[in-house]
Coordinates of C-alpha atoms and ligand atoms in Angstrom, one line a residue:
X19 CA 0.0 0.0 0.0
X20 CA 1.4 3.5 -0.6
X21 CA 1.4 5.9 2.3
X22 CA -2.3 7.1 2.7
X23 CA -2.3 9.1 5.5
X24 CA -3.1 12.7 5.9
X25 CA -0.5 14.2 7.9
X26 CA -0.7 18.1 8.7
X27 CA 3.2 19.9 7.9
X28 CA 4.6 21.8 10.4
X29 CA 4.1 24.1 7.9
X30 CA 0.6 24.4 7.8
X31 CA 0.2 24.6 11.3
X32 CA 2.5 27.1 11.9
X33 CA 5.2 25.4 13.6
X34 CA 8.6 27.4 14.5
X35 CA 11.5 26.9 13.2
X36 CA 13.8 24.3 14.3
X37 CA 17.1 25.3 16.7
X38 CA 18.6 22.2 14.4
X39 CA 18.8 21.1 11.4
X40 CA 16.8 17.6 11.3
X41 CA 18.7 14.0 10.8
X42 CA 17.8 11.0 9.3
X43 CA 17.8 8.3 10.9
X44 CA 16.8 4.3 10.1
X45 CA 13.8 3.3 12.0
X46 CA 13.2 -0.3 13.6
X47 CA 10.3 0.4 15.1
X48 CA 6.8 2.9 15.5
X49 CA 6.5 3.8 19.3
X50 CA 3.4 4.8 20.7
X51 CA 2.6 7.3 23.4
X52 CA 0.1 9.4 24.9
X53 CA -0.2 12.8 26.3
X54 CA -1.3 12.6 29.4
X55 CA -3.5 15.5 28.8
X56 CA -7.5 15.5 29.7
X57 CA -9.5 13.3 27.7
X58 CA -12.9 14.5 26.0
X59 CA -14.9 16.7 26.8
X60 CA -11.7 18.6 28.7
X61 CA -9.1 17.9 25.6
X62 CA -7.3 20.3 24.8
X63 CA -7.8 20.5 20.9
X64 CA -11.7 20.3 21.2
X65 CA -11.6 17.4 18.5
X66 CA -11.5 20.2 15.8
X67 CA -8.6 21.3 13.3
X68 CA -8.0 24.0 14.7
X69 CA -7.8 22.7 18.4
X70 CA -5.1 20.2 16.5
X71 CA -3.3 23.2 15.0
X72 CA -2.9 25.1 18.3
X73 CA -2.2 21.7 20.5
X74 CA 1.1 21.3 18.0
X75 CA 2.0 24.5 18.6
X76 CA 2.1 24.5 22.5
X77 CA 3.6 21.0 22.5
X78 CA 6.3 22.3 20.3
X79 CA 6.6 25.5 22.7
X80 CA 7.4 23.2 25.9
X81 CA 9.3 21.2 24.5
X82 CA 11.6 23.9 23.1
X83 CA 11.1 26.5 25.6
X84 CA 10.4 24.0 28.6
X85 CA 13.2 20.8 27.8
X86 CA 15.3 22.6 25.7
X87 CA 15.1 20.7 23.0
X88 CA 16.1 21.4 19.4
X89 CA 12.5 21.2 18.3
X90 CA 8.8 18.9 19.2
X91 CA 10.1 15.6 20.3
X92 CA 7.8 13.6 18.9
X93 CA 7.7 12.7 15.1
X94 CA 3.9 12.5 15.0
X95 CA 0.7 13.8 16.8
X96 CA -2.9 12.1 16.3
X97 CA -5.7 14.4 18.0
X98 CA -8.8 13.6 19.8
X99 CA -10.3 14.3 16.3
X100 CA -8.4 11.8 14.5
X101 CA -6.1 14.5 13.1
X102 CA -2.8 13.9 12.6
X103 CA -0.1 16.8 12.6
X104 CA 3.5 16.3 11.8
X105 CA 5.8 16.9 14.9
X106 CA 10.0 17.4 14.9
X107 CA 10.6 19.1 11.5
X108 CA 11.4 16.7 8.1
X109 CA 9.5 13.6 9.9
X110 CA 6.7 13.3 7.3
X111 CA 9.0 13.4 4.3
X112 CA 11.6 10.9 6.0
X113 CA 9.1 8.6 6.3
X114 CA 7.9 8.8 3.1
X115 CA 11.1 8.1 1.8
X116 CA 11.8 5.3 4.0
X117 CA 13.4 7.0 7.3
X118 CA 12.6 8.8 10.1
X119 CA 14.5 11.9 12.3
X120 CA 16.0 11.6 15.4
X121 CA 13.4 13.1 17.8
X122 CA 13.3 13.1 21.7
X123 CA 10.1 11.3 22.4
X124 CA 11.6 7.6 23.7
X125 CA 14.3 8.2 26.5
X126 CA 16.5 6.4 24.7
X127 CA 19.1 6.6 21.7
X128 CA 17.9 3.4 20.3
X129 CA 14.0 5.0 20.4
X130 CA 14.5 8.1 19.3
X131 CA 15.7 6.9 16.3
X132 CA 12.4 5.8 15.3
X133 CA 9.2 7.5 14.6
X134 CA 7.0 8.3 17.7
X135 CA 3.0 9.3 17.7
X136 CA 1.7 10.8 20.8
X137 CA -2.2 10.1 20.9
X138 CA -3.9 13.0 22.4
X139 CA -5.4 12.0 25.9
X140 CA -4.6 9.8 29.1
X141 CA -5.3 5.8 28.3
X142 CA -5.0 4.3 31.6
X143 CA -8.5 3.4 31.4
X144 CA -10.3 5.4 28.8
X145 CA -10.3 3.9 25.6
X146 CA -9.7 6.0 22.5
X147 CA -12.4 7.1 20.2
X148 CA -12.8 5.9 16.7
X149 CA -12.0 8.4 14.8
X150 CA -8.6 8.5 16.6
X151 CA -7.9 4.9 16.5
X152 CA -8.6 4.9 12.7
X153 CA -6.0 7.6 12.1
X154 CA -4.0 5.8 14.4
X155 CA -3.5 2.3 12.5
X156 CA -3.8 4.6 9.0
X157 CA -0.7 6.5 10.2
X158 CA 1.0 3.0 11.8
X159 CA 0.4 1.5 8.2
X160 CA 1.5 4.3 6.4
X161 CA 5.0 4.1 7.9
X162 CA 5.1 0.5 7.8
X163 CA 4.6 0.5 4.3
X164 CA 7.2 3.3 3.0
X165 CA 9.7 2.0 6.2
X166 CA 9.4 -1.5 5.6
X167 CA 9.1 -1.5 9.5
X168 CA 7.3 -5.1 11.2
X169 CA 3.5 -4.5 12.5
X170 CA 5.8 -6.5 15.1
X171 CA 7.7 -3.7 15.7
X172 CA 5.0 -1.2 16.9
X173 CA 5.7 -1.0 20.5
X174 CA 4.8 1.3 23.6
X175 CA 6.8 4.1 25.0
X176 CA 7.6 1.9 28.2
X177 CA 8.9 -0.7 26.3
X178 CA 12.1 1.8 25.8
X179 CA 12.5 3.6 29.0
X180 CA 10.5 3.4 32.7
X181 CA 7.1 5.4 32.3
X182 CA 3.3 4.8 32.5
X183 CA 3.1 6.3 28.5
X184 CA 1.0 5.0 26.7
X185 CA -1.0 4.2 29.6
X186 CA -2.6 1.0 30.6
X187 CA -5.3 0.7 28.3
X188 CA -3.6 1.9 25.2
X189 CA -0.7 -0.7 25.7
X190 CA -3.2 -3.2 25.9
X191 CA -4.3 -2.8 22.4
X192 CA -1.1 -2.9 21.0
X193 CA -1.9 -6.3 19.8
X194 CA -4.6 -5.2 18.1
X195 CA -3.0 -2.4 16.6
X196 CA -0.5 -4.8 14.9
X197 CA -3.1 -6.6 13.7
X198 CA -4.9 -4.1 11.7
X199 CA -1.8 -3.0 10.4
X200 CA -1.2 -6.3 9.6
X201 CA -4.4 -6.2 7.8
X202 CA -4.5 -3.5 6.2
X203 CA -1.2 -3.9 4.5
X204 CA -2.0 -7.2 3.0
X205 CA -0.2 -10.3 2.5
X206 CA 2.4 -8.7 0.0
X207 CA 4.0 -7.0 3.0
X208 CA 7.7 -8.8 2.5
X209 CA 9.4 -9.6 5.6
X210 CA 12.2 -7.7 6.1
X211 CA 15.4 -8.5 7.6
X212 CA 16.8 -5.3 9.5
X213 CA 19.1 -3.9 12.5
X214 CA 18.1 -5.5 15.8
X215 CA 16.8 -8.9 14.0
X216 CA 18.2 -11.6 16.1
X217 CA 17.7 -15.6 14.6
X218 CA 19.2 -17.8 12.5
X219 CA 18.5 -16.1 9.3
X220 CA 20.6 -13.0 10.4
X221 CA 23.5 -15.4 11.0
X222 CA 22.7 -16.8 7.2
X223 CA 23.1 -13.3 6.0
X224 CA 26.4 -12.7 8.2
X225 CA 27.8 -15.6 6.7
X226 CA 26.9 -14.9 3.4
X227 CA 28.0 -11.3 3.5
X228 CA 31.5 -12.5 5.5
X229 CA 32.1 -15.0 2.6
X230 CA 31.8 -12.5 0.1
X231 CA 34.4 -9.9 1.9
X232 CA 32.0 -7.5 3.7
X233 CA 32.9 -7.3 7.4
X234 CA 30.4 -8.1 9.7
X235 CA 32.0 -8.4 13.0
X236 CA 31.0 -11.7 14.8
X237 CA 28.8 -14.1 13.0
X238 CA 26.6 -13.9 16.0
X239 CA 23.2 -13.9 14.6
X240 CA 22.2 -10.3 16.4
X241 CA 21.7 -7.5 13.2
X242 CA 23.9 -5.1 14.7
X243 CA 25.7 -1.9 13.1
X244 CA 28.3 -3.5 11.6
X245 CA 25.6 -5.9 10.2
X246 CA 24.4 -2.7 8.7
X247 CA 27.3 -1.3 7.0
X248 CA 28.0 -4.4 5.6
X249 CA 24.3 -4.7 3.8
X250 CA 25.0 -0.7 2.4
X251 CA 28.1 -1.5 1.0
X252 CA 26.7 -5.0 -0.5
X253 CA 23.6 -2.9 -1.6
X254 CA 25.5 0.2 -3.5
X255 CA 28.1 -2.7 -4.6
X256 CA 25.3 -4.5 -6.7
X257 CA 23.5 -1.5 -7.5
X258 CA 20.3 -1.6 -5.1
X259 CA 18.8 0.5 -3.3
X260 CA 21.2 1.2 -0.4
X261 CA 18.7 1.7 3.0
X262 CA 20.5 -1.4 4.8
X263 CA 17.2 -3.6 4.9
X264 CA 17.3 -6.7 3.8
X265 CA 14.2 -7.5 1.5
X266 CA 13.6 -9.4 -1.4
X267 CA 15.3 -7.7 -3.6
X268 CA 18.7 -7.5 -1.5
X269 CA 18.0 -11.8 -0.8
X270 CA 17.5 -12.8 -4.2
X271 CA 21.5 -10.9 -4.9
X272 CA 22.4 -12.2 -1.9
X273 CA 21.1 -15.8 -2.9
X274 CA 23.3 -15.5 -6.6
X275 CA 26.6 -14.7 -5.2
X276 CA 26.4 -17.3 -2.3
X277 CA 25.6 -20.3 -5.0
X278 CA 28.4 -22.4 -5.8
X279 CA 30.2 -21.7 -9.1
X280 CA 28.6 -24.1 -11.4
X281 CA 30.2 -26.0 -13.4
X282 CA 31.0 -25.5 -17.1
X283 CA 28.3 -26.3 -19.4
X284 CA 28.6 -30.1 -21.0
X285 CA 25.5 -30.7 -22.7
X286 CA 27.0 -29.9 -26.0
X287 CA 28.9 -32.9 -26.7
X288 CA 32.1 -31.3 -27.4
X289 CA 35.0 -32.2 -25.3
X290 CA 35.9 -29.3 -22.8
X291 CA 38.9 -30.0 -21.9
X292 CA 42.1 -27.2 -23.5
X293 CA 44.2 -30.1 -24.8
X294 CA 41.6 -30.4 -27.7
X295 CA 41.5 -27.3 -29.5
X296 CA 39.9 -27.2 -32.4
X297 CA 41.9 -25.6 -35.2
X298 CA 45.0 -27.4 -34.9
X299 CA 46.8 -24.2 -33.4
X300 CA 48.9 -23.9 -30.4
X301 CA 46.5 -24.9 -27.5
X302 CA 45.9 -22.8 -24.2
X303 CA 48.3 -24.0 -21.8
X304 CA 51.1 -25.3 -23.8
X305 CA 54.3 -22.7 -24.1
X306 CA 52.6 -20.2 -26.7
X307 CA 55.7 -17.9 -28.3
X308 CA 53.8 -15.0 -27.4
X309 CA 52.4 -13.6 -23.8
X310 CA 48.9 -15.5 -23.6
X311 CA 45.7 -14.0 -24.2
X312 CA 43.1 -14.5 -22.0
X313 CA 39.4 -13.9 -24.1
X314 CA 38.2 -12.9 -20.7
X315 CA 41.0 -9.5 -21.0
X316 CA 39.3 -8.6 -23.9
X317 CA 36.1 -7.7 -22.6
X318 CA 37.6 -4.7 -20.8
X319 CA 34.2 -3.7 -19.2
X320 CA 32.7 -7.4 -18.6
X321 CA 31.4 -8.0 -15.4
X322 CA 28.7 -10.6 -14.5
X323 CA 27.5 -13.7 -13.2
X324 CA 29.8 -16.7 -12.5
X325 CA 28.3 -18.8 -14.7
X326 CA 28.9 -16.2 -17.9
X327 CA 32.3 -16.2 -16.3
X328 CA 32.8 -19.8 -16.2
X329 CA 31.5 -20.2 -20.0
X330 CA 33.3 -17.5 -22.1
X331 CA 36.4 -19.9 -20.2
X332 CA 35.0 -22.7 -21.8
X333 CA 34.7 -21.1 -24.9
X334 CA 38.4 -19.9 -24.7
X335 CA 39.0 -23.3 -24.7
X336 CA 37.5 -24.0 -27.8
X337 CA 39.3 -21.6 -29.6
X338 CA 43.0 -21.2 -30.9
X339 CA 45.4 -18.6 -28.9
X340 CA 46.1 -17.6 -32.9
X341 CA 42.5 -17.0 -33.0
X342 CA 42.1 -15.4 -29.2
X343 CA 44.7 -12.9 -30.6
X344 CA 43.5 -11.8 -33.6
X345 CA 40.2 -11.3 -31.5
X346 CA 41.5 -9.6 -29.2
X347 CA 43.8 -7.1 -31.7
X348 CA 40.2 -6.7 -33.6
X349 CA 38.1 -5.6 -29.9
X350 CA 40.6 -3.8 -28.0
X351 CA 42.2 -0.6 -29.0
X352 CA 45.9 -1.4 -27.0
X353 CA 47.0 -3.8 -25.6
X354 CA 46.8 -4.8 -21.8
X355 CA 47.8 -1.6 -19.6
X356 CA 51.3 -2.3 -19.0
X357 CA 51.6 -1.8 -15.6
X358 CA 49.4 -4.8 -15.2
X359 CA 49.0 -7.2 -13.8
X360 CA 49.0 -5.6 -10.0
X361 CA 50.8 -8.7 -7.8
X362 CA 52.2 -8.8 -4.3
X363 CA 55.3 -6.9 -4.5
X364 CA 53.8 -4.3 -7.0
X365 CA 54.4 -1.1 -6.4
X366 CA 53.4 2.2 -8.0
X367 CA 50.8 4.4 -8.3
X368 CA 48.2 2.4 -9.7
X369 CA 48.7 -0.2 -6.6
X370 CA 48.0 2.8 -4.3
X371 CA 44.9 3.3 -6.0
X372 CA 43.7 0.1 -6.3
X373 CA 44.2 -0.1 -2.5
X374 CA 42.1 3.6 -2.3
X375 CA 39.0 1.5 -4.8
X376 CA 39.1 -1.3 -2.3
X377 CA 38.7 0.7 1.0
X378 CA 36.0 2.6 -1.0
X379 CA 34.2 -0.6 -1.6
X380 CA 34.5 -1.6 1.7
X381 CA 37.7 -3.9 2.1
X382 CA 40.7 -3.6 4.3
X383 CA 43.9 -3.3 1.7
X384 CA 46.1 -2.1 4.9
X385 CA 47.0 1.3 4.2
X386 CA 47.7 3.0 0.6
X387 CA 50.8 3.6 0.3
X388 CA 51.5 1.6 -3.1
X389 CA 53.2 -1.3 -1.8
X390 CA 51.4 -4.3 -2.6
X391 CA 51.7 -6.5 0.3
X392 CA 49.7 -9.7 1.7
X393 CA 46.9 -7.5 3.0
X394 CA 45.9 -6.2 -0.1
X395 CA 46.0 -9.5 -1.9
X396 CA 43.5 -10.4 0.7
X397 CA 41.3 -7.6 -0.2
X398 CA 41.7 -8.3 -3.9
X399 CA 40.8 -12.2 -3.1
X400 CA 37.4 -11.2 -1.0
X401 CA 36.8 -8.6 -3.8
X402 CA 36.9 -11.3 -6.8
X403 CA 35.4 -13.8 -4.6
X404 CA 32.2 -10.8 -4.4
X405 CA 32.2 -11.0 -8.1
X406 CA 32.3 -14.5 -8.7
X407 CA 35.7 -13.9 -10.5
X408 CA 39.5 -16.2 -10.2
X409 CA 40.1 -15.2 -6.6
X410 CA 43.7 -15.4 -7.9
X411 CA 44.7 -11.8 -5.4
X412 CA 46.3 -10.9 -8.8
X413 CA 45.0 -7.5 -10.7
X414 CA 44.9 -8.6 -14.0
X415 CA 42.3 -6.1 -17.4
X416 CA 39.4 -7.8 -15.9
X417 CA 39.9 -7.2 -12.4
X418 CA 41.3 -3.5 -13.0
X419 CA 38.5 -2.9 -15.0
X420 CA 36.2 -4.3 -12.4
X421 CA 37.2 -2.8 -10.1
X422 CA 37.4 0.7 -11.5
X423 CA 33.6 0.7 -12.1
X424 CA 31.4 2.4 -10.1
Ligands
LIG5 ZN1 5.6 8.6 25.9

């Protein structure tokens, strides 16, 4: 579902301007809290708009004026009327675009990284109206659906730190809160595997993410930080969408690089081994009078799946080192750069910045200084190995060119 809800700026109800500029954060969970103002017919915003409008404002002016605080600390307000006014500045466009901003609302670090409603009133027995329970799971569902944060993960404001909020009553329907938000997002909600995720899968993912040269601290099975930075760097490696969750779309990548390289294809009949070059030229492997081309060098911007990998290999096979030559004189303009390949005991500028790619990408080369020692063959190994290429730890065209892509 796309985010429905109708959520009043702090610009339209005249909110003043932050002491701080507002920052993003990545929300785990929703946390729900009340006012502890009067409920109906004593609430402060009347149940009308404008009642809403001026409620924000004097919430924002105690909290500023009265904590001290940078701006409202909540990220969301839902009135006795069911309406729903944006609170700390930039919160209603984070969570549209997946996020949230760090507010003050929870007591704690880990809380206040997430979005936070306060629901006008005092629930330690009275029970919310409708209209403000509807805008309540509209807004909860909202976020879920741009944050990809669990219905599980909608919690109470005592769950974080030692307070009454949200009252008795309104913690007691937390439950059912889930559940409509459960319901009203539909079965195509995707679970999502994010920071603070504890389980078996999350060790699956550390393991995969380890194997492919990502560093993810302890293979503990607890979605920490470093968990985190490991799933960025994976996600802007392969090109997706870099918000550290792992959904479907992160999996299925994930899935394809941790699959065993297959085998070359056989089904053709043709023998695969090099020894039986068809042609009757020199064959790959024997001592050619020339420096041997490699049909993989010549495809100076290739980079793709193992299996493509593994067959243009078989192809070289099939085909005379004469033949790989003249193919490769016909496809690429010069020859190989000459300061390749890049091997330990290199040294030069262009080891320095190979060293300077691979800490960009999220390896540990030891430091650039243009030596190539054993710790950045290391880092070149884990870096083919992420590619499904020859994790040789030698910088040959295809992994220079690799690894100078984006
Ligand atoms: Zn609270």
């Amino acid at each position: 579902m796309a985010f429905t809800a109708s959520v009043i700026s702090t610009n339209e109800w005249g909110a003043k301007a932050p002491k701080q500029w507002p920052q993003q954060t990545r929300p785990q969970y929703i946390i729900i809290h009340h006012t502890a103002t009067p409920n109906p017919p004593n609430d402060l915003s009347r149940g009308t708009l404008t009642g809403a409008k001026t409620l924000a404002r004097s919430i924002q002016t105690a909290h500023m004026n009265g904590f001290g605080w940078i701006d409202s600390g909540h990220n969301f307000l839902n009135t006795t009327g069911g309406y729903l006014l944006e609170g700390r500045h930039g919160s209603l466009n984070a969570v549209k675009g997946g996020r949230s901003i760090r507010s003050s609302h929870a007591g704690s670090n880990k809380g206040n990284e997430s979005p936070g409603i306060e629901n006008e009133g005092t629930f330690t027995t009275y029970q919310m109206n409708a209209k403000q329970w509807d805008s309540l799971v509209d807004l909860c569902a909202s976020i879920c659906s741009t944050t990809k944060i669990s219905p599980d993960n909608i919690l109470g404001h005592r769950d974080f730190s030692p307070t009454q909020c949200p009252g008795d009553w309104l913690y007691s329907q937390l439950p059912r809160l889930r559940q409509e938000v459960r319901q009203r997002l539909g079965t195509s909600f995707p679970a999502i595997l994010r920071e603070g995720d504890t389980g078996p899968r999350v060790k699956e993912l550390q393991q995969i993410l380890s194997a492919q040269g990502f560093k993810v601290g302890p293979i503990d099975g607890i979605f920490g930080a470093g968990t985190t930075d490991a799933v960025v760097l994976f996600q802007k490696f392969h090109g997706l969408d870099a918000d550290g969750l792992v959904g479907p779309a992160t999996w299925k990548v994930l899935e394809r690089v941790s699959q065993p390289t297959p085998p070359p294809p056989t089904d053709t009949g043709t023998p695969t081994t090099p020894e039986t070059t068809p042609g009757g030229s020199t064959p790959l492997g024997s001592q050619a009078p020339f420096t041997q081309v490699q049909l993989l060098d010549t495809y100076k911007y290739y980079r793709e799946l193992p299996h493509q990998i593994q067959a243009i290999q078989w192809l070289q096979g099939q085909v005379s080192q004469a033949t790989l030559v003249e193919f490769s004189q016909k496809w690429r303009n010069q020859p190989t750069d000459p300061f390749l390949p890049l091997q330990e005991g290199s040294v030069g500028p262009e080891v320095k910045k190979a060293q300077e790619i691979l800490r960009q990408k999220g390896f540990d080369p030891g430091p650039a200084d243009g030596i190539y020692g054993a710790k950045t063959k290391s880092a070149i190994i884990a870096f083919q190995r992420s590619q499904g290429m020859t994790a040789d730890g030698i910088v040959g065209a295809v992994t220079w060119s690799v690894l100078n892509l984006a």
